PDB file of C-alpha atoms and ligand atoms in Angstrom:
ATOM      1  CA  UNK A   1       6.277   4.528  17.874  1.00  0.00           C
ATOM      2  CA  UNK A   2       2.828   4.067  19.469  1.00  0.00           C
ATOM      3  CA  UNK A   3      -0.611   4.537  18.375  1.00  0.00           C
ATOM      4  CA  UNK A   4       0.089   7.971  19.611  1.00  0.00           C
ATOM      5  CA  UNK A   5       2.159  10.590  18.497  1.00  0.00           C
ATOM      6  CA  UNK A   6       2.624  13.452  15.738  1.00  0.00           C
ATOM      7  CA  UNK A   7       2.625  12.997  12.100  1.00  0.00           C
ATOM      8  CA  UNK A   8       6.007  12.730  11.072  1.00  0.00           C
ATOM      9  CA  UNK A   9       5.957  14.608   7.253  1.00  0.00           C
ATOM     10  CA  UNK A  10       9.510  12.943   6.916  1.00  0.00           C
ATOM     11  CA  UNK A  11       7.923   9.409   6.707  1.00  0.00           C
ATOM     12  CA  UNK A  12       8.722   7.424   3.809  1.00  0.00           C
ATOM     13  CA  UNK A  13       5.121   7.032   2.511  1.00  0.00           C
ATOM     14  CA  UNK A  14       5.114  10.955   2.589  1.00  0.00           C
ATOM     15  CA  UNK A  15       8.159  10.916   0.961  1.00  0.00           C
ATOM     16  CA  UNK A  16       6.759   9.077  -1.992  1.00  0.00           C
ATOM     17  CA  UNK A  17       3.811  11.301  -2.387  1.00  0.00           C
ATOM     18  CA  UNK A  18       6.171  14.751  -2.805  1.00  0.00           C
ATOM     19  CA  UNK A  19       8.058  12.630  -5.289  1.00  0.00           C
ATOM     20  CA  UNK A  20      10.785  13.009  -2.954  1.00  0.00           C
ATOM     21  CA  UNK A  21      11.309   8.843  -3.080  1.00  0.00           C
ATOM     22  CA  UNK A  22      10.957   6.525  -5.891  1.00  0.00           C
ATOM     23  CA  UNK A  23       7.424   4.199  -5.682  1.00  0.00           C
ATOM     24  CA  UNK A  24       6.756   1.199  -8.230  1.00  0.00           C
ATOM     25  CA  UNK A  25       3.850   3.746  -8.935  1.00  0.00           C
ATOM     26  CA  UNK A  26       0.287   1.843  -9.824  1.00  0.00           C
ATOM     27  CA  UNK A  27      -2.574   4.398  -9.465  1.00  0.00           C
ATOM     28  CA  UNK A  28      -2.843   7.916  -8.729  1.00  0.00           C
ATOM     29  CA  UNK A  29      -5.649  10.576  -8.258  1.00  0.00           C
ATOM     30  CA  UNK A  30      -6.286  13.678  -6.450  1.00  0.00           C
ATOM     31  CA  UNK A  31      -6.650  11.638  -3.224  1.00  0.00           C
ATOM     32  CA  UNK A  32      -4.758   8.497  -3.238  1.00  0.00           C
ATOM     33  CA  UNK A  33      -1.711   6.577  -4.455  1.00  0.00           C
ATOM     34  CA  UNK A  34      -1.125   2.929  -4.943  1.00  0.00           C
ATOM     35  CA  UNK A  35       2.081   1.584  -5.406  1.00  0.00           C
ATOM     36  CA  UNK A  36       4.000  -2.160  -5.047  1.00  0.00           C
ATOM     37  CA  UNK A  37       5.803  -2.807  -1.489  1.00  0.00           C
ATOM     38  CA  UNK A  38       9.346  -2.833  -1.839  1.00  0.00           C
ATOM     39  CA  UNK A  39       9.280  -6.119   0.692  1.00  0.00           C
ATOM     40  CA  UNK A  40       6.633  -8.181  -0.338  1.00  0.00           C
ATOM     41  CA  UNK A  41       4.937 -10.879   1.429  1.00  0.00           C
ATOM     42  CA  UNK A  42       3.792 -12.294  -1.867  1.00  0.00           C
ATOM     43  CA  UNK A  43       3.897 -10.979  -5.286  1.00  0.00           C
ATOM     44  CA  UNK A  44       1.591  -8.181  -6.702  1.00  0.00           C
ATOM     45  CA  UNK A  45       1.712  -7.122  -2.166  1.00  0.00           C
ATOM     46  CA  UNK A  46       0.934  -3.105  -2.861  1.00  0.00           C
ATOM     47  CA  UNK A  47      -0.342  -0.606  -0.649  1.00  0.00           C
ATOM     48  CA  UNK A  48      -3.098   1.913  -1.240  1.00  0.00           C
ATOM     49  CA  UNK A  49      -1.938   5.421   0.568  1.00  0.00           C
ATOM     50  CA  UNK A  50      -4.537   8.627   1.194  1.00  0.00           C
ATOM     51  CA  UNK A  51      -2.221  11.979  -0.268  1.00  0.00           C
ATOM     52  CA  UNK A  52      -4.183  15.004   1.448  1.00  0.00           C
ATOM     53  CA  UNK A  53      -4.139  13.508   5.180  1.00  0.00           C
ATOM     54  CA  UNK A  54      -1.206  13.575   7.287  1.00  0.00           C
ATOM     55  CA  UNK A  55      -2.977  11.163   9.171  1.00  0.00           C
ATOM     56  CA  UNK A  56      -0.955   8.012  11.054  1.00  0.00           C
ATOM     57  CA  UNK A  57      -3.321   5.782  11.732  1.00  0.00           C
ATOM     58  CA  UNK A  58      -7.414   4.966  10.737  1.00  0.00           C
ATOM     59  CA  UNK A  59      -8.222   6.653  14.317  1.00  0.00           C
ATOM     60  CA  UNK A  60      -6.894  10.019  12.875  1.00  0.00           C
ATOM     61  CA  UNK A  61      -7.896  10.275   9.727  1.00  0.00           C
ATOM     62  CA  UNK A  62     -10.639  12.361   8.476  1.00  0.00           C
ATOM     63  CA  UNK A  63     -13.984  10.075   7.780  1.00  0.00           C
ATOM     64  CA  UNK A  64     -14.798  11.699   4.404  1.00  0.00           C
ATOM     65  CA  UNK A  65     -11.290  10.302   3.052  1.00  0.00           C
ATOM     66  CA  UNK A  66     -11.937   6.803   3.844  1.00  0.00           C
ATOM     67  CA  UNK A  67     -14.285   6.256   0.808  1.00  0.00           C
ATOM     68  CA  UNK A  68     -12.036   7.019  -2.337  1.00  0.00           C
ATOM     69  CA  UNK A  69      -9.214   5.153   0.199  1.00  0.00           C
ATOM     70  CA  UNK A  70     -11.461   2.173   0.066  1.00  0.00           C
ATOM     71  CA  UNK A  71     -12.742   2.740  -3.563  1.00  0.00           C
ATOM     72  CA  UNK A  72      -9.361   2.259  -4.593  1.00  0.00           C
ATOM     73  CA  UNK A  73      -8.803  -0.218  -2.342  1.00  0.00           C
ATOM     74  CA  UNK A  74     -11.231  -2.553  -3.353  1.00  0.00           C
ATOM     75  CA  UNK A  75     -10.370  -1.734  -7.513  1.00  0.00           C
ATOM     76  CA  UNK A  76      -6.634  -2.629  -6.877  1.00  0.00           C
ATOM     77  CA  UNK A  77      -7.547  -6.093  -4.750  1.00  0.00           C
ATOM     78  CA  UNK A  78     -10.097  -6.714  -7.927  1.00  0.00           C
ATOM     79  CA  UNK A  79      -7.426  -6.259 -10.598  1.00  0.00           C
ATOM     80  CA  UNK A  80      -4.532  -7.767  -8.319  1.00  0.00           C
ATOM     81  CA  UNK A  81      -7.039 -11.056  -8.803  1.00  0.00           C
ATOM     82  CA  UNK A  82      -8.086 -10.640 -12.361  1.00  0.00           C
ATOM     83  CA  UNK A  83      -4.048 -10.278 -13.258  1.00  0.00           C
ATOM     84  CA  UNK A  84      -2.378 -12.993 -10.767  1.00  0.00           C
ATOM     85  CA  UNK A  85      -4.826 -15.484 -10.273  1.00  0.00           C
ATOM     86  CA  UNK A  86      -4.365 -15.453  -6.261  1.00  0.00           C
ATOM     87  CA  UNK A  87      -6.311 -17.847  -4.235  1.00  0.00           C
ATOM     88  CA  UNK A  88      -7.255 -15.685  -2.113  1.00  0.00           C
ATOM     89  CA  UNK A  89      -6.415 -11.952  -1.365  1.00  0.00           C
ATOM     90  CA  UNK A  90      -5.679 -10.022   2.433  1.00  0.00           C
ATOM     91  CA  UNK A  91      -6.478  -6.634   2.990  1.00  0.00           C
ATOM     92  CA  UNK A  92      -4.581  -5.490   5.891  1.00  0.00           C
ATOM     93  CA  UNK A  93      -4.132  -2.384   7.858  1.00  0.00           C
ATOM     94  CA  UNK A  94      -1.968  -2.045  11.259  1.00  0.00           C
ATOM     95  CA  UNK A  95      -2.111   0.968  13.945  1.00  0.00           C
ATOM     96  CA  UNK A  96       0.390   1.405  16.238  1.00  0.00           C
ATOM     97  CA  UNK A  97       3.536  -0.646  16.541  1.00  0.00           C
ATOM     98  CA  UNK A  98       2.375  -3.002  18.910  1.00  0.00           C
ATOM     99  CA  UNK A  99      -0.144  -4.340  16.129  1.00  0.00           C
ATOM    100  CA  UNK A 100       2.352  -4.642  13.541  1.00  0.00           C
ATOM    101  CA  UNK A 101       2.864  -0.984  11.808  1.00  0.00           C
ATOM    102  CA  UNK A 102       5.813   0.422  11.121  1.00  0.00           C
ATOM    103  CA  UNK A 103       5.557   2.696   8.573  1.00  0.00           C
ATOM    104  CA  UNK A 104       2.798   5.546  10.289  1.00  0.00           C
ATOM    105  CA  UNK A 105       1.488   7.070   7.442  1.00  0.00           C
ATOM    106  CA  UNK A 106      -1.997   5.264   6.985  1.00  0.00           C
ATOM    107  CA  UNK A 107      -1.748   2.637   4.229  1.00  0.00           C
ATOM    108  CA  UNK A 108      -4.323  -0.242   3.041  1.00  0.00           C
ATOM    109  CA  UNK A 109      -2.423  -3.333   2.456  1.00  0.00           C
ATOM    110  CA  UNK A 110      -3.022  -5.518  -0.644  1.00  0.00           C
ATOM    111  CA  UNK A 111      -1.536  -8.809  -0.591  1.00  0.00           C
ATOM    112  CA  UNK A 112      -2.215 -11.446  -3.051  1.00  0.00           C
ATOM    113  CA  UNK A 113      -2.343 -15.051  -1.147  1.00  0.00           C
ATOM    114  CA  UNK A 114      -1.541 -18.412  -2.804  1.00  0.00           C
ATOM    115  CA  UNK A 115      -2.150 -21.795  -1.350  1.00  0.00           C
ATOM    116  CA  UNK A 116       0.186 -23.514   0.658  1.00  0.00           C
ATOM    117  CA  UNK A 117       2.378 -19.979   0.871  1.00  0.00           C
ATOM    118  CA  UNK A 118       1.466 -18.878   4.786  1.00  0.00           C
ATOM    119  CA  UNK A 119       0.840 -15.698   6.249  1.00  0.00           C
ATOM    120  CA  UNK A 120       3.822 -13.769   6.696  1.00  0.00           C
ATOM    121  CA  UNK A 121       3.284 -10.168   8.237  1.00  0.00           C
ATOM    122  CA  UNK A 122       6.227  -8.867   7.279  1.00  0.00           C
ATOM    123  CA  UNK A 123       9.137  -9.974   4.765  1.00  0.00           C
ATOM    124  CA  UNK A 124      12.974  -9.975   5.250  1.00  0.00           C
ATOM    125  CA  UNK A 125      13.906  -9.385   1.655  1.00  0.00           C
ATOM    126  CA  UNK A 126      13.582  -6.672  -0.785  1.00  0.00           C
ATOM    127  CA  UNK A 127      12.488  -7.577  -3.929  1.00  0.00           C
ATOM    128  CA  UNK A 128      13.820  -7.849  -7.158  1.00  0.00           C
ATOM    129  CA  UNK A 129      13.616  -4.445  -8.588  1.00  0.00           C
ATOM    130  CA  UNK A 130      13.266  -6.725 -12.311  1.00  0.00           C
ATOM    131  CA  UNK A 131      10.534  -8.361 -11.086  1.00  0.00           C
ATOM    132  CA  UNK A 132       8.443  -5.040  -9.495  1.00  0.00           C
ATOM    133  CA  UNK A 133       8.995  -3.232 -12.637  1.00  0.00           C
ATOM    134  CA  UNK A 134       7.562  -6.541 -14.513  1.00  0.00           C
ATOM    135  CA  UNK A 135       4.723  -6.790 -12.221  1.00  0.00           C
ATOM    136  CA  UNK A 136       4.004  -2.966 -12.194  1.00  0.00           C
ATOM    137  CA  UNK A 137       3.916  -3.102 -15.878  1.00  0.00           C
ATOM    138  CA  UNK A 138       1.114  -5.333 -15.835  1.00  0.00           C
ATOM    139  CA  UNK A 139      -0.728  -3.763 -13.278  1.00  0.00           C
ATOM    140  CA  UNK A 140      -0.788  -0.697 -14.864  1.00  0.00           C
ATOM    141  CA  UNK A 141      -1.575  -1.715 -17.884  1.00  0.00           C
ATOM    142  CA  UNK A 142      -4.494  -3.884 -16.378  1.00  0.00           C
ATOM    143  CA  UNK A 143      -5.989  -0.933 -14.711  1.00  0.00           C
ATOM    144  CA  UNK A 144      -6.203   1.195 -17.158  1.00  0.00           C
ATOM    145  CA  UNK A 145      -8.188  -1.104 -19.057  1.00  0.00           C
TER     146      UNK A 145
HETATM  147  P1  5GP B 201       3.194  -1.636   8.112  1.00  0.00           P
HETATM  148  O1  5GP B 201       3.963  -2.692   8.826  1.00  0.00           O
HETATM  149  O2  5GP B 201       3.514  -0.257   8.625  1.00  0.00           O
HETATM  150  O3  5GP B 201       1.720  -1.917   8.075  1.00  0.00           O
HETATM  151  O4  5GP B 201       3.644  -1.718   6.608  1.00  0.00           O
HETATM  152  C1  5GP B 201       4.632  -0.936   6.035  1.00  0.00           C
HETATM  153  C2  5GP B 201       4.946  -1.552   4.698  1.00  0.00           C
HETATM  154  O5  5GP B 201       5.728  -0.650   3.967  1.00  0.00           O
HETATM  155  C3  5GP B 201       5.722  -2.867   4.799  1.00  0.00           C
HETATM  156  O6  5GP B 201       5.027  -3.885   4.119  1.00  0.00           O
HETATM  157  C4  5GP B 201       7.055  -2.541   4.146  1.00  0.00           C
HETATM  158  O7  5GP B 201       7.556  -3.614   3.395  1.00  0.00           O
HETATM  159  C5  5GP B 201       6.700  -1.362   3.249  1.00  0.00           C
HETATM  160  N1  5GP B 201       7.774  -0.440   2.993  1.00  0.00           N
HETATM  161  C6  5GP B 201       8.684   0.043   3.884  1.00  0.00           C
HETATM  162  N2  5GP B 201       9.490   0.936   3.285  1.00  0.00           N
HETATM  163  C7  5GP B 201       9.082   1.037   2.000  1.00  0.00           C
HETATM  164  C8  5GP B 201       9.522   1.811   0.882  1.00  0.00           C
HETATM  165  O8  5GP B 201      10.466   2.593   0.959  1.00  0.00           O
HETATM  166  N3  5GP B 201       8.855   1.648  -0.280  1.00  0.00           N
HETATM  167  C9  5GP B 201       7.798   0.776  -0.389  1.00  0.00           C
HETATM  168  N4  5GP B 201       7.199   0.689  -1.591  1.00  0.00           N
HETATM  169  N5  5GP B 201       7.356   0.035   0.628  1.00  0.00           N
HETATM  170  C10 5GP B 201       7.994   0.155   1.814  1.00  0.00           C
END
């Protein structure tokens, strides 16, 4: 998959927003979902999602959806810090599989850094479905508050 290409409504991320696959569900509203990656490159990595576009990439996606994208965006890296203490925190977004995406459904990531951890771009191992549902739990709870 390039930067190019149709929408492919079969994509997992499209998936998750019929309900069709499970998410580690965060935050939901008329326009976007948030949920935790299922291979995190630290803990508390989510990934904000827009629902209405069928948009691949940030090239295709309609202008007027990037602001509640980024308003959630930006209130998910804020509680991610408040709730895990991170030294630092990487918002990420890849188009095209030459720069890294592989999932082409257009997705904000949220990763949580810690000192002395490194940068991965993408992890090898699922995570522990224990741990998600521990983290979710206090993720959810933090942003409803
Ligand atoms: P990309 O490389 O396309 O920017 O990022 C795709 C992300 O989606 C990766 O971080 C990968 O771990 C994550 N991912 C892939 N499949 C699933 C899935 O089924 N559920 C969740 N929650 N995350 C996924």
């Amino acid at each position: 998959m390039s930067l190019y290409g149709d929408y492919d409504p079969q994509n997992i991320f499209a998936q998750i927003i019929r309900g069709e696959a499970p998410c580690y569900k965060l935050y939901e509203d008329d326009e976007v979902l948030a949920f935790l990656d299922l291979f995190p490159q630290s803990p508390g990595h989510s990934l904000v999602i827009p629902k209405r576009a069928a948009a691949r990439n940030l090239l295709e996606i309609d202008p007027d959806s990037l602001g509640p994208l980024m308003r959630a965006t930006q209130r998910l890296a804020k509680v991610l810090v408040e709730e895990l203490q991170p030294d630092g925190v990487q918002v990420a977004q890849f188009n095209g599989a030459p720069a890294g995406q592989t999932v082409f459904h257009l997705h904000m990531h949220v990763i949580p850094r810690f000192a002395g951890q490194g940068l991965g771009i993408h992890a090898a191992n699922k995570a522990d479905p224990a741990e998600l549902e521990a983290l979710q739990a206090r993720l959810v709870k933090r942003l409803a508050s």
